[in-house]
Amino acid sequence: MGEDTDTRKINHSFLRDHSYVTEADIISTVEFNHTGELLATGDKGGRVVIFQREPESKNAPHSQGEYDVYSTFQSHEPEFDYLKSLEIEEKINKIKWLPQQNAAHSLLSTNDKTIKLWKITERDKRPEGYNLKDEEGKLKDLSTVTSLQVPVLKPMDLMVEVSPRRVFANGHTYHINSISVNSDCETYMSADDLRINLWHLAITDRSFNIVDIKPANMEDLTEVITASEFHPHHCNLFVYSSSKGSLRLCDMRAAALCDKHSKLFEEPEDPSNRSFFSEIISSVSDVKFSHSGRYMLTRDYLTVKVWDLNMEARPIETYQVHDYLRSKLCSLYENDCIFDKFECAWNGSDSVIMTGAYNNFFRMFDRNTKRDVTLEASRESSKPRAVLKPRRVCVGGKRRRDDISVDSLDFTKKILHTAWHPAENIIAIAATNNLYIFQDKVNSEMH
Amino acid sequence: MEFKLEAHRIVSISLGKIYNSRVQRGGIKLHKNLLVSLVLRSARQVYLSDPCPSLYLAGPAGSRGAAGVGGGPAGGPAPGSSPLKKPRRNSEEQPGGAAAAEEEMETGNVANLISIFGSSFSGLLRKSPGGGREEAEGEESGPEAAEPGQICCDKPVLRDINPWSTAIVAF
């Protein structure tokens, strides 16, 4: 495997604009590891590309902590389920890093059906001077061996090796939408539309089913699981979101099958907003615990909401991402955009939340100052080391010079996947097949 | 009247989506199809509860069904067979037929299509969540209580044809 100068480049310099996008290159997930040193991306072609942050060096002040390709490997291949005559897509749905326990790094990557554990190791030394073998590894003529020599480790060019250590297959009938590593570092869970399974990282031939919402009669199906996550500190707690917009917090100590929730977080629907598409836009596409473990962040089609674990009746904060789309829901239903699943992210101190939108815009909301900003991830507007200019979508009324009107938004340019460095103000934005990494140099410390 | 037209349009679009989901790579996406079916249900309720005269006449029981969904070729379907299964067979036999089938879906007997799908959603209607949503649709609760499928077609015959549930169960 090794390193591979990939077709996908980090936007550090102005690149030739490709007018078409190979579908396999579309980034489908982005995830920082626990230190932020590594950034993993998965794409529709089943590949994983890992970027590593270069250590800051005084000699080259311009390349302070920039991310370069560290490793590329093919995680999943397309498969065919002969029993159901269905093709299983190789698209990587989620990547989650395991906490680092030794020199090697490990991550879980999953497509619709199979989760794999990958181990990433570095090799920067190799043994030289074998007693019985020559330079190419062939056995020496024994008559020429007159003395004993012991092999010595000599430095070599860094080689990154990736190997699949576990394959967790056949656990899911429906499409896997999320995986989450438990804080106990021994187990993890995987969720599909109707079930959630608990796995042990070392055991691949069985898993425990901990949530099952499949009705006895599929005709009675009214909601599906859309995302799930373990609590960051309490290894017995996890949350899962549903297509109806509710969150269920479950305690694994209560029962083996956690169909009964411990807490149900649900906001009553606003009857004045009712439309044909109310159910679709209330479906939660992503749920993330805050780093503190006190709050949860959810994303539905038009808003992001912050929930307090202690209050089930309604979210404590609601932020409008692109409310101007509310009157366009029918068109967005026709072109399938209404089904887009946007992700959301917390910053390291849980003071700012971020999520993507259309036209390669992404939004950040400061929970303390209540200020928000819209930024754009595109080659035209972000030369290296340039400061991102806030953008504005005008919805009628006074229009400023650089405003974009709602009708000129490009709905094919959507930012579904974003990630925030666990400690610093560095964000990774996936815009179709391009990865943008933005760093806040001025305010590097967290507020 | 515009509500009826809008609802009709949404029903057509939704049916097209359900059809397309059968042939797309990766298999049926349960989540998306569930959401589409919810939209279909809402549109159907509006369509049927709108006091304007129906856009299409409900034909006699024998002539509806496959003609609306499956498209012309390959003769009539076996009795009780799922209309949704037909497009897949058709698309295998005649790739060009798929486009024709879609067109026919949009211009065919929409009222009957609504009833066909409507009977499969009887579960959705009966088991509506106790709280706000169903009650909020104040004026539509009347027809809802009266099994709207009955308005257009024979109820007992409809029970045999559950294309949506067949699609879900097969998945």
Coordinates of C-alpha atoms in Angstrom, one line a residue:
Chain A
M1 CA 0.0 0.0 0.0
G2 CA 2.3 2.7 1.2
E3 CA 1.9 6.3 0.3
D4 CA 0.2 7.4 -2.8
T5 CA 0.1 10.9 -4.2
D6 CA -3.6 10.7 -4.7
T7 CA -5.7 12.5 -7.2
R8 CA -7.3 14.3 -4.3
K9 CA -5.1 17.1 -3.0
I10 CA -5.4 19.3 -0.1
N11 CA -6.3 22.8 -1.1
H12 CA -3.0 24.4 -0.2
S13 CA -2.4 25.8 -3.6
F14 CA -4.5 26.9 -6.5
L15 CA -5.2 23.8 -8.6
R16 CA -6.5 23.3 -12.1
D17 CA -10.2 23.2 -12.0
H18 CA -11.7 19.9 -13.0
S19 CA -15.0 20.4 -14.7
Y20 CA -16.3 16.9 -13.9
V21 CA -16.3 14.8 -10.8
T22 CA -15.6 11.1 -10.7
E23 CA -18.2 9.7 -8.5
A24 CA -15.7 7.4 -6.8
D25 CA -13.8 10.4 -5.5
I26 CA -16.7 12.0 -3.7
I27 CA -15.8 12.2 0.0
S28 CA -18.3 10.4 2.2
T29 CA -16.9 10.9 5.6
V30 CA -14.2 12.9 7.5
E31 CA -12.8 12.2 11.0
F32 CA -10.0 13.6 13.1
N33 CA -8.3 11.1 15.5
H34 CA -8.3 11.9 19.2
T35 CA -5.2 14.0 19.1
G36 CA -6.0 15.7 15.8
E37 CA -2.6 14.6 14.4
L38 CA -4.4 12.4 11.9
L39 CA -7.3 13.1 9.6
A40 CA -9.1 10.2 7.8
T41 CA -11.4 10.6 4.9
G42 CA -13.5 7.9 3.2
D43 CA -14.9 8.1 -0.3
K44 CA -17.6 6.6 -2.5
G45 CA -15.0 4.3 -4.1
G46 CA -14.3 2.6 -0.9
R47 CA -10.9 4.2 -0.3
V48 CA -9.6 5.7 2.9
V49 CA -7.0 8.5 2.8
I50 CA -5.3 9.5 6.0
F51 CA -3.6 12.8 6.3
Q52 CA -1.0 13.6 9.0
R53 CA -0.2 17.0 10.4
E54 CA 3.4 18.0 9.9
P55 CA 5.1 19.0 13.0
E56 CA 5.7 22.8 13.2
S57 CA 9.2 23.6 12.3
K58 CA 11.2 26.8 12.8
N59 CA 13.0 26.2 9.5
A60 CA 9.9 26.3 7.4
P61 CA 7.5 28.7 9.0
H62 CA 5.1 28.5 6.2
S63 CA 4.4 24.8 6.6
Q64 CA 3.3 25.1 10.2
G65 CA 1.2 22.2 11.0
E66 CA -0.2 21.5 7.6
Y67 CA -1.7 18.2 6.7
D68 CA -0.2 16.0 4.1
V69 CA -1.1 12.6 2.8
Y70 CA 0.1 9.9 5.1
S71 CA -1.5 6.7 3.7
T72 CA -4.1 5.6 1.2
F73 CA -5.7 2.2 1.1
Q74 CA -8.7 0.4 -0.4
S75 CA -11.0 -0.3 2.6
H76 CA -14.1 -1.8 1.0
E77 CA -14.8 -3.3 -2.4
P78 CA -18.2 -3.5 -4.1
E79 CA -19.9 -6.8 -3.2
F80 CA -22.9 -8.7 -4.5
D81 CA -25.5 -10.3 -2.3
Y82 CA -26.6 -13.2 -4.4
L83 CA -29.5 -14.2 -2.2
K84 CA -31.2 -10.8 -2.6
S85 CA -29.7 -9.9 -5.9
L86 CA -28.4 -6.7 -4.5
E87 CA -25.2 -4.9 -5.0
I88 CA -23.6 -3.7 -1.8
E89 CA -21.9 -0.3 -2.3
E90 CA -18.3 0.1 -1.4
K91 CA -18.9 3.7 -0.2
I92 CA -17.4 4.4 3.2
N93 CA -20.2 5.6 5.4
K94 CA -18.3 6.2 8.6
I95 CA -14.8 6.1 10.0
K96 CA -14.1 6.1 13.7
W97 CA -10.7 6.2 15.2
L98 CA -9.8 3.9 18.2
P99 CA -8.0 5.6 21.0
Q100 CA -4.3 5.0 20.5
Q101 CA -2.9 2.4 22.8
N102 CA 0.6 1.8 21.4
A103 CA 2.7 3.0 18.5
A104 CA 0.1 1.8 16.0
H105 CA -3.0 3.7 15.0
S106 CA -6.3 1.9 14.5
L107 CA -9.6 2.9 12.9
L108 CA -12.9 1.3 12.1
S109 CA -14.4 1.9 8.6
T110 CA -17.8 0.8 7.5
N111 CA -19.8 0.5 4.3
D112 CA -23.5 -0.4 4.3
K113 CA -22.9 -3.9 5.6
T114 CA -19.4 -4.6 6.8
I115 CA -17.2 -3.0 9.4
K116 CA -13.5 -3.4 9.3
L117 CA -10.7 -2.7 11.8
W118 CA -7.6 -1.4 10.2
K119 CA -4.2 -1.1 11.9
I120 CA -1.8 1.5 10.7
T121 CA 1.9 1.1 11.5
E122 CA 5.0 2.8 10.5
R123 CA 8.2 1.2 9.5
D124 CA 11.3 3.4 9.5
K125 CA 14.0 0.8 10.2
R126 CA 15.0 -2.4 8.6
P127 CA 17.4 -5.1 9.6
E128 CA 20.6 -5.4 7.6
G129 CA 23.5 -7.7 7.7
Y130 CA 22.0 -11.1 8.0
N131 CA 24.3 -13.9 8.7
L132 CA 23.1 -16.4 6.2
K133 CA 21.2 -14.3 3.7
D134 CA 22.7 -11.8 1.2
E135 CA 21.4 -8.3 0.3
E136 CA 18.6 -9.6 -1.9
G137 CA 17.5 -12.2 0.7
K138 CA 19.0 -15.2 -1.1
L139 CA 20.8 -17.8 1.0
K140 CA 24.6 -17.4 0.9
D141 CA 26.9 -20.1 -0.2
L142 CA 27.7 -21.5 3.2
S143 CA 31.4 -22.0 2.4
T144 CA 31.7 -18.2 2.1
V145 CA 30.4 -17.6 5.6
T146 CA 33.5 -17.4 7.8
S147 CA 32.3 -15.2 10.6
L148 CA 29.2 -14.5 12.7
Q149 CA 27.4 -11.3 12.2
V150 CA 24.3 -10.1 13.9
P151 CA 21.7 -8.1 11.9
V152 CA 21.6 -4.4 12.8
L153 CA 18.5 -2.1 12.4
K154 CA 19.3 0.6 10.0
P155 CA 17.1 3.6 9.2
M156 CA 15.1 3.6 6.0
D157 CA 12.5 5.8 4.3
L158 CA 9.3 5.9 6.2
M159 CA 6.8 3.3 5.1
V160 CA 3.3 3.3 6.3
E161 CA 1.7 -0.1 6.4
V162 CA -2.0 -0.7 6.7
S163 CA -3.5 -4.1 7.4
P164 CA -7.1 -5.3 8.0
R165 CA -7.1 -6.8 11.5
R166 CA -10.8 -7.6 11.9
V167 CA -13.7 -7.9 9.6
F168 CA -17.1 -7.6 11.3
A169 CA -19.5 -9.0 8.7
N170 CA -23.0 -10.3 8.5
G171 CA -24.3 -8.3 11.4
H172 CA -26.8 -6.1 9.6
T173 CA -29.7 -6.7 7.4
Y174 CA -30.3 -3.1 6.7
H175 CA -27.9 -0.3 5.8
I176 CA -25.4 0.7 8.5
N177 CA -25.6 4.4 9.1
S178 CA -23.3 4.9 12.1
I179 CA -20.6 3.4 14.3
S180 CA -19.4 4.5 17.6
V181 CA -16.5 3.4 19.8
N182 CA -17.2 3.0 23.5
S183 CA -15.2 4.9 26.1
D184 CA -14.3 1.5 27.5
C185 CA -12.1 1.0 24.4
E186 CA -13.2 -2.6 24.2
T187 CA -16.6 -2.4 22.5
Y188 CA -18.3 -0.4 19.8
M189 CA -21.7 -0.3 18.3
S190 CA -23.0 -0.2 14.8
A191 CA -26.5 1.0 13.9
D192 CA -28.6 0.3 10.8
D193 CA -32.1 1.5 10.0
L194 CA -33.8 -0.8 12.5
R195 CA -31.2 -2.3 14.8
I196 CA -28.2 -1.5 16.8
N197 CA -25.5 -4.1 17.5
L198 CA -22.8 -4.1 20.2
W199 CA -19.5 -5.7 19.2
H200 CA -16.3 -6.5 21.0
L201 CA -13.3 -5.2 19.1
A202 CA -11.6 -8.5 19.3
I203 CA -14.5 -10.8 18.4
T204 CA -15.9 -10.8 14.9
D205 CA -18.1 -13.9 14.8
R206 CA -20.8 -12.5 17.0
S207 CA -22.4 -9.3 18.2
F208 CA -25.2 -8.5 20.7
N209 CA -28.3 -6.8 19.4
I210 CA -29.1 -4.0 21.9
V211 CA -31.8 -2.1 20.0
D212 CA -34.4 -3.5 17.7
I213 CA -37.3 -1.3 16.4
K214 CA -38.4 -3.6 13.6
P215 CA -42.1 -4.0 13.8
A216 CA -43.6 -7.5 13.6
N217 CA -45.4 -6.3 10.5
M218 CA -43.3 -4.2 8.2
E219 CA -46.5 -2.4 7.1
D220 CA -46.5 -0.8 10.5
L221 CA -43.1 0.8 10.1
T222 CA -43.2 4.4 11.0
E223 CA -39.7 5.4 12.0
V224 CA -36.1 4.3 11.5
I225 CA -32.9 4.8 13.3
T226 CA -30.8 7.5 11.6
A227 CA -27.7 7.9 13.8
S228 CA -26.3 6.7 17.1
E229 CA -23.4 7.5 19.4
F230 CA -21.9 6.4 22.7
H231 CA -21.6 8.8 25.5
P232 CA -18.0 10.1 25.7
H233 CA -17.5 9.2 29.4
H234 CA -20.3 6.9 30.5
C235 CA -19.7 3.6 28.8
N236 CA -23.2 2.4 29.6
L237 CA -25.0 5.3 27.9
F238 CA -25.7 5.8 24.2
V239 CA -28.1 7.8 22.2
Y240 CA -29.9 7.1 18.9
S241 CA -31.9 9.5 16.7
S242 CA -34.9 8.6 14.6
S243 CA -36.5 9.7 11.4
K244 CA -39.2 11.3 13.4
G245 CA -36.9 13.8 15.0
S246 CA -36.6 12.2 18.4
L247 CA -33.6 11.2 20.4
R248 CA -33.5 8.2 22.8
L249 CA -30.9 7.9 25.5
C250 CA -30.5 4.3 26.5
D251 CA -28.7 2.7 29.5
M252 CA -27.2 -0.7 28.9
R253 CA -27.3 -1.5 32.5
A254 CA -31.1 -1.4 32.5
A255 CA -31.7 -4.4 30.2
A256 CA -30.0 -6.5 27.7
L257 CA -32.3 -5.2 25.0
C258 CA -32.5 -1.4 25.2
D259 CA -35.8 -1.0 23.3
K260 CA -37.1 1.0 26.2
H261 CA -35.3 4.3 26.4
S262 CA -34.2 5.9 29.6
K263 CA -34.9 9.3 28.2
L264 CA -36.8 10.5 25.2
F265 CA -35.9 13.9 23.7
E266 CA -38.6 15.2 21.5
E267 CA -39.8 18.7 20.6
P268 CA -43.5 19.0 19.8
E269 CA -44.1 20.0 16.2
D270 CA -45.0 23.6 15.4
P271 CA -48.4 23.2 13.7
S272 CA -48.0 26.4 11.7
N273 CA -45.1 24.9 9.9
R274 CA -46.9 21.8 8.8
S275 CA -46.6 20.8 5.2
F276 CA -46.3 17.7 3.0
F277 CA -42.7 17.6 3.9
S278 CA -42.8 18.2 7.7
E279 CA -41.8 14.6 8.4
I280 CA -38.9 14.6 6.1
I281 CA -37.4 17.8 7.4
S282 CA -37.7 16.8 11.0
S283 CA -35.7 13.6 10.5
V284 CA -32.4 13.9 12.4
S285 CA -29.5 13.3 10.1
D286 CA -26.7 13.4 12.7
V287 CA -26.3 13.4 16.5
K288 CA -23.1 14.2 18.4
F289 CA -22.4 14.4 22.1
S290 CA -20.5 17.4 23.3
H291 CA -17.0 16.8 24.5
S292 CA -18.2 17.5 28.1
G293 CA -20.9 14.8 27.7
R294 CA -23.5 17.2 29.0
Y295 CA -25.1 18.2 25.7
M296 CA -26.2 16.6 22.4
L297 CA -26.1 18.3 19.0
T298 CA -28.6 17.2 16.4
R299 CA -29.0 18.2 12.7
D300 CA -32.2 18.1 10.8
Y301 CA -32.8 19.5 7.4
L302 CA -33.2 23.1 8.3
T303 CA -31.8 23.5 11.8
V304 CA -29.2 22.4 14.3
K305 CA -30.3 22.0 17.9
V306 CA -28.5 21.7 21.2
W307 CA -30.1 19.4 23.8
D308 CA -29.3 19.3 27.5
L309 CA -29.3 15.7 28.7
N310 CA -31.3 16.9 31.7
M311 CA -34.1 18.3 29.7
E312 CA -36.2 16.1 27.5
A313 CA -39.0 18.4 26.6
R314 CA -37.2 20.5 24.0
P315 CA -33.8 21.6 22.9
I316 CA -32.1 24.4 24.8
E317 CA -30.9 26.1 21.6
T318 CA -32.1 26.0 18.0
Y319 CA -30.1 27.6 15.2
Q320 CA -31.5 28.1 11.7
V321 CA -29.1 26.9 9.1
H322 CA -30.9 27.9 5.9
D323 CA -34.5 28.7 6.8
Y324 CA -34.9 30.4 3.4
L325 CA -35.3 26.9 2.0
R326 CA -38.6 26.4 3.8
S327 CA -40.6 27.8 1.0
K328 CA -38.7 25.6 -1.5
L329 CA -39.3 22.2 0.0
C330 CA -41.3 21.0 -2.9
S331 CA -38.5 21.6 -5.4
L332 CA -36.0 20.2 -3.0
Y333 CA -38.2 17.1 -2.8
E334 CA -38.3 16.8 -6.5
N335 CA -34.5 17.0 -7.0
D336 CA -33.9 14.7 -3.9
C337 CA -32.0 17.4 -2.0
I338 CA -34.4 17.2 0.8
F339 CA -33.0 13.8 1.6
D340 CA -29.4 15.1 2.0
K341 CA -27.9 14.1 5.3
F342 CA -25.9 16.9 6.8
E343 CA -23.5 16.3 9.7
C344 CA -22.7 18.6 12.5
A345 CA -19.7 19.2 14.8
W346 CA -18.7 20.7 18.1
N347 CA -15.4 22.5 18.6
G348 CA -13.1 21.3 21.3
S349 CA -14.5 23.5 24.0
D350 CA -18.2 23.0 23.0
S351 CA -18.6 26.7 22.5
V352 CA -19.1 26.7 18.7
I353 CA -21.0 24.4 16.5
M354 CA -20.6 23.9 12.8
T355 CA -22.6 22.3 10.0
G356 CA -22.6 22.3 6.2
A357 CA -25.2 23.7 3.7
Y358 CA -25.5 24.2 -0.1
N359 CA -23.4 26.2 -2.5
N360 CA -20.4 24.9 -0.7
F361 CA -21.4 27.0 2.3
F362 CA -20.9 26.0 5.8
R363 CA -22.1 27.7 8.9
M364 CA -20.7 28.2 12.4
F365 CA -22.7 29.3 15.4
D366 CA -21.1 30.6 18.5
R367 CA -23.2 29.5 21.5
N368 CA -22.0 32.2 23.8
T369 CA -22.1 35.3 21.6
K370 CA -25.1 34.0 19.6
R371 CA -23.3 35.2 16.5
D372 CA -23.2 33.0 13.4
V373 CA -21.2 33.1 10.2
T374 CA -21.5 31.6 6.7
L375 CA -18.3 30.7 4.9
E376 CA -17.6 29.2 1.6
A377 CA -15.3 26.3 0.7
S378 CA -14.2 26.8 -2.9
R379 CA -11.1 27.2 -4.9
E380 CA -12.1 30.6 -6.2
S381 CA -12.6 32.1 -2.8
S382 CA -9.8 30.5 -0.8
K383 CA -6.3 31.0 -1.9
P384 CA -3.7 29.6 0.5
R385 CA -3.3 31.7 3.6
A386 CA -6.2 34.0 2.6
V387 CA -8.8 34.9 5.2
L388 CA -12.2 33.4 4.5
K389 CA -14.7 36.1 3.7
P390 CA -18.1 35.7 5.4
R391 CA -20.9 35.1 2.9
R392 CA -24.5 36.1 3.0
V393 CA -27.6 34.7 1.3
C394 CA -30.1 37.4 0.6
V395 CA -33.8 36.6 0.9
G396 CA -35.3 39.6 -0.7
G397 CA -35.2 43.0 0.8
K398 CA -32.0 44.9 0.6
R399 CA -29.3 43.1 -1.3
R400 CA -25.6 43.8 -0.7
R401 CA -23.0 43.6 -3.3
D402 CA -21.6 40.1 -2.6
D403 CA -24.8 38.5 -1.5
I404 CA -26.0 35.3 -3.2
S405 CA -29.7 35.1 -3.9
V406 CA -31.5 31.9 -2.9
D407 CA -32.3 31.1 -6.5
S408 CA -28.7 31.1 -7.6
L409 CA -27.6 28.7 -4.9
D410 CA -25.9 25.6 -6.4
F411 CA -27.6 22.6 -4.8
T412 CA -25.2 20.2 -6.4
K413 CA -22.5 21.7 -4.2
K414 CA -23.3 20.4 -0.8
I415 CA -21.2 20.2 2.3
L416 CA -22.4 17.1 4.1
H417 CA -19.3 16.2 6.0
T418 CA -17.3 18.4 8.3
A419 CA -15.0 17.8 11.2
W420 CA -13.4 19.9 13.9
H421 CA -10.0 19.3 15.4
P422 CA -10.5 18.0 19.0
A423 CA -8.3 20.8 20.5
E424 CA -7.5 23.5 18.1
N425 CA -9.4 25.7 15.7
I426 CA -8.7 23.6 12.6
I427 CA -11.6 22.3 10.6
A428 CA -11.9 19.9 7.7
I429 CA -14.6 20.4 5.1
A430 CA -15.5 17.9 2.5
A431 CA -16.9 19.6 -0.6
T432 CA -17.8 16.8 -3.1
N433 CA -14.4 15.5 -4.1
N434 CA -12.3 18.1 -2.5
L435 CA -11.1 18.4 1.1
Y436 CA -10.5 21.8 2.6
I437 CA -8.6 22.3 5.8
F438 CA -8.9 25.7 7.4
Q439 CA -6.9 26.8 10.3
D440 CA -7.5 29.8 12.6
K441 CA -4.0 31.2 13.1
V442 CA -5.0 34.3 14.9
N443 CA -7.0 32.6 17.7
S444 CA -5.3 29.3 18.0
E445 CA -6.2 28.8 21.6
M446 CA -9.7 27.7 22.4
H447 CA -12.0 30.2 24.1
Chain B
M1 CA -58.4 22.9 -6.7
E2 CA -54.7 23.9 -6.6
F3 CA -54.3 21.7 -3.6
K4 CA -55.6 18.7 -5.6
L5 CA -53.3 19.5 -8.5
E6 CA -50.3 19.9 -6.2
A7 CA -51.1 16.8 -4.3
H8 CA -51.5 14.9 -7.6
R9 CA -48.1 16.1 -8.7
I10 CA -46.5 15.1 -5.5
V11 CA -48.1 11.7 -5.7
S12 CA -46.6 11.2 -9.2
I13 CA -43.2 12.3 -8.1
S14 CA -43.3 10.1 -5.1
L15 CA -44.3 7.1 -7.1
G16 CA -41.5 7.7 -9.4
K17 CA -39.1 7.8 -6.6
I18 CA -40.3 4.5 -5.2
Y19 CA -40.0 3.0 -8.6
N20 CA -36.5 4.3 -9.1
S21 CA -35.4 3.1 -5.8
R22 CA -35.9 -0.5 -6.9
V23 CA -33.3 -0.2 -9.6
Q24 CA -30.7 2.0 -8.0
R25 CA -27.4 0.6 -6.9
G26 CA -27.0 -0.5 -3.3
G27 CA -30.5 -1.7 -2.9
I28 CA -33.6 -0.1 -1.5
K29 CA -32.9 2.6 1.0
L30 CA -35.4 2.0 3.7
H31 CA -35.2 5.4 5.3
K32 CA -35.7 7.3 2.1
N33 CA -38.6 5.1 1.0
L34 CA -40.3 5.5 4.4
L35 CA -40.1 9.3 4.0
V36 CA -41.4 9.1 0.5
S37 CA -44.3 6.9 1.7
L38 CA -45.1 9.5 4.4
V39 CA -45.2 12.2 1.8
L40 CA -47.4 10.0 -0.4
R41 CA -49.8 9.5 2.5
S42 CA -50.0 13.2 3.2
A43 CA -50.6 14.0 -0.5
R44 CA -53.2 11.3 -0.7
Q45 CA -55.1 12.7 2.2
V46 CA -55.2 16.1 0.7
Y47 CA -56.1 14.8 -2.6
L48 CA -59.0 12.7 -1.3
S49 CA -60.2 15.2 1.2
D50 CA -60.3 18.1 -1.2
P51 CA -64.0 18.7 -2.0
C52 CA -63.3 19.4 -5.7
P53 CA -64.5 16.8 -8.2
S54 CA -62.0 14.0 -8.9
L55 CA -59.6 14.6 -11.7
Y56 CA -59.8 11.0 -12.8
L57 CA -62.7 8.6 -12.7
A58 CA -62.1 5.5 -10.6
G59 CA -62.4 2.6 -13.1
P60 CA -64.1 -0.8 -12.4
A61 CA -62.0 -3.1 -10.2
G62 CA -60.8 -5.3 -13.0
S63 CA -59.3 -2.7 -15.2
R64 CA -57.1 -0.8 -12.7
G65 CA -53.9 -1.8 -11.1
A66 CA -51.2 -3.0 -13.5
A67 CA -52.2 -0.7 -16.2
G68 CA -51.3 2.3 -14.0
V69 CA -48.0 1.1 -12.7
G70 CA -46.5 -1.7 -14.7
G71 CA -46.9 -0.3 -18.2
G72 CA -48.3 -1.9 -21.2
P73 CA -46.1 -4.8 -22.4
A74 CA -46.0 -8.4 -21.3
G75 CA -49.8 -8.7 -21.0
G76 CA -51.8 -8.6 -17.8
P77 CA -50.2 -9.5 -14.5
A78 CA -51.0 -12.7 -12.6
P79 CA -53.9 -12.0 -10.2
G80 CA -52.7 -10.8 -6.9
S81 CA -49.2 -10.1 -8.2
S82 CA -47.5 -7.0 -7.0
P83 CA -47.6 -4.2 -9.5
L84 CA -44.4 -2.9 -8.1
K85 CA -42.7 -6.1 -9.0
K86 CA -43.7 -5.7 -12.6
P87 CA -41.5 -2.7 -13.4
R88 CA -38.4 -4.7 -12.4
R89 CA -39.4 -7.6 -14.6
N90 CA -40.2 -5.2 -17.4
S91 CA -37.0 -3.4 -17.1
E92 CA -35.1 -6.6 -17.4
E93 CA -37.0 -7.7 -20.5
Q94 CA -37.3 -4.3 -22.2
P95 CA -35.0 -1.6 -21.0
G96 CA -37.0 0.9 -23.0
G97 CA -40.2 -0.1 -21.3
A98 CA -39.1 1.4 -18.1
A99 CA -39.4 4.9 -19.4
A100 CA -42.8 4.1 -20.8
A101 CA -43.9 2.7 -17.5
E102 CA -42.9 5.8 -15.7
E103 CA -44.7 8.0 -18.1
E104 CA -47.8 5.9 -17.8
M105 CA -47.5 6.2 -14.0
E106 CA -47.8 9.9 -14.2
T107 CA -50.7 10.1 -16.6
G108 CA -52.6 6.9 -15.7
N109 CA -55.3 6.3 -13.2
V110 CA -53.9 8.2 -10.3
A111 CA -56.9 7.8 -8.1
N112 CA -56.6 4.0 -8.3
L113 CA -52.9 4.1 -7.6
I114 CA -53.6 6.2 -4.6
S115 CA -56.0 3.5 -3.3
I116 CA -53.6 0.8 -4.0
F117 CA -50.9 2.5 -1.9
G118 CA -53.5 3.7 0.5
S119 CA -54.5 0.3 1.7
S120 CA -50.9 -0.5 2.6
F121 CA -50.8 2.6 4.7
S122 CA -53.8 1.7 6.7
G123 CA -51.3 0.6 9.4
L124 CA -49.7 4.0 9.4
L125 CA -53.0 5.8 9.7
R126 CA -54.3 3.6 12.6
K127 CA -51.2 3.7 14.6
S128 CA -50.6 7.4 14.5
P129 CA -48.6 8.7 17.4
G130 CA -50.8 9.9 20.3
G131 CA -49.5 13.4 20.3
G132 CA -49.7 16.3 18.0
R133 CA -49.2 15.3 14.5
E134 CA -52.4 13.5 13.4
E135 CA -54.6 15.7 15.5
A136 CA -53.1 18.8 13.9
E137 CA -54.6 17.8 10.5
G138 CA -58.0 18.9 11.8
E139 CA -60.1 18.8 8.7
E140 CA -58.6 15.6 7.4
S141 CA -59.4 13.4 10.3
G142 CA -62.9 12.8 8.9
P143 CA -61.9 10.9 5.7
E144 CA -59.0 9.4 7.6
A145 CA -61.4 7.6 10.0
A146 CA -63.3 6.2 7.1
E147 CA -60.5 4.2 5.4
P148 CA -60.1 6.4 2.4
G149 CA -59.3 3.4 0.2
Q150 CA -62.9 2.6 0.3
I151 CA -63.9 5.7 -1.6
C152 CA -62.3 4.5 -4.8
C153 CA -62.1 0.8 -5.0
D154 CA -63.3 -2.4 -3.5
K155 CA -61.7 -2.9 -0.2
P156 CA -61.5 -6.6 -0.1
V157 CA -59.7 -6.7 -3.5
L158 CA -57.3 -4.1 -2.3
R159 CA -56.3 -6.2 0.6
D160 CA -54.8 -8.7 -1.7
I161 CA -52.6 -6.2 -3.5
N162 CA -50.1 -4.7 -1.1
P163 CA -47.3 -3.6 -3.4
W164 CA -45.6 -1.5 -0.8
S165 CA -45.6 -4.0 2.0
T166 CA -44.4 -6.6 -0.5
A167 CA -41.6 -4.4 -1.4
I168 CA -40.6 -3.8 2.1
V169 CA -40.9 -7.4 3.2
A170 CA -38.9 -8.5 0.2
F171 CA -36.2 -6.1 1.2

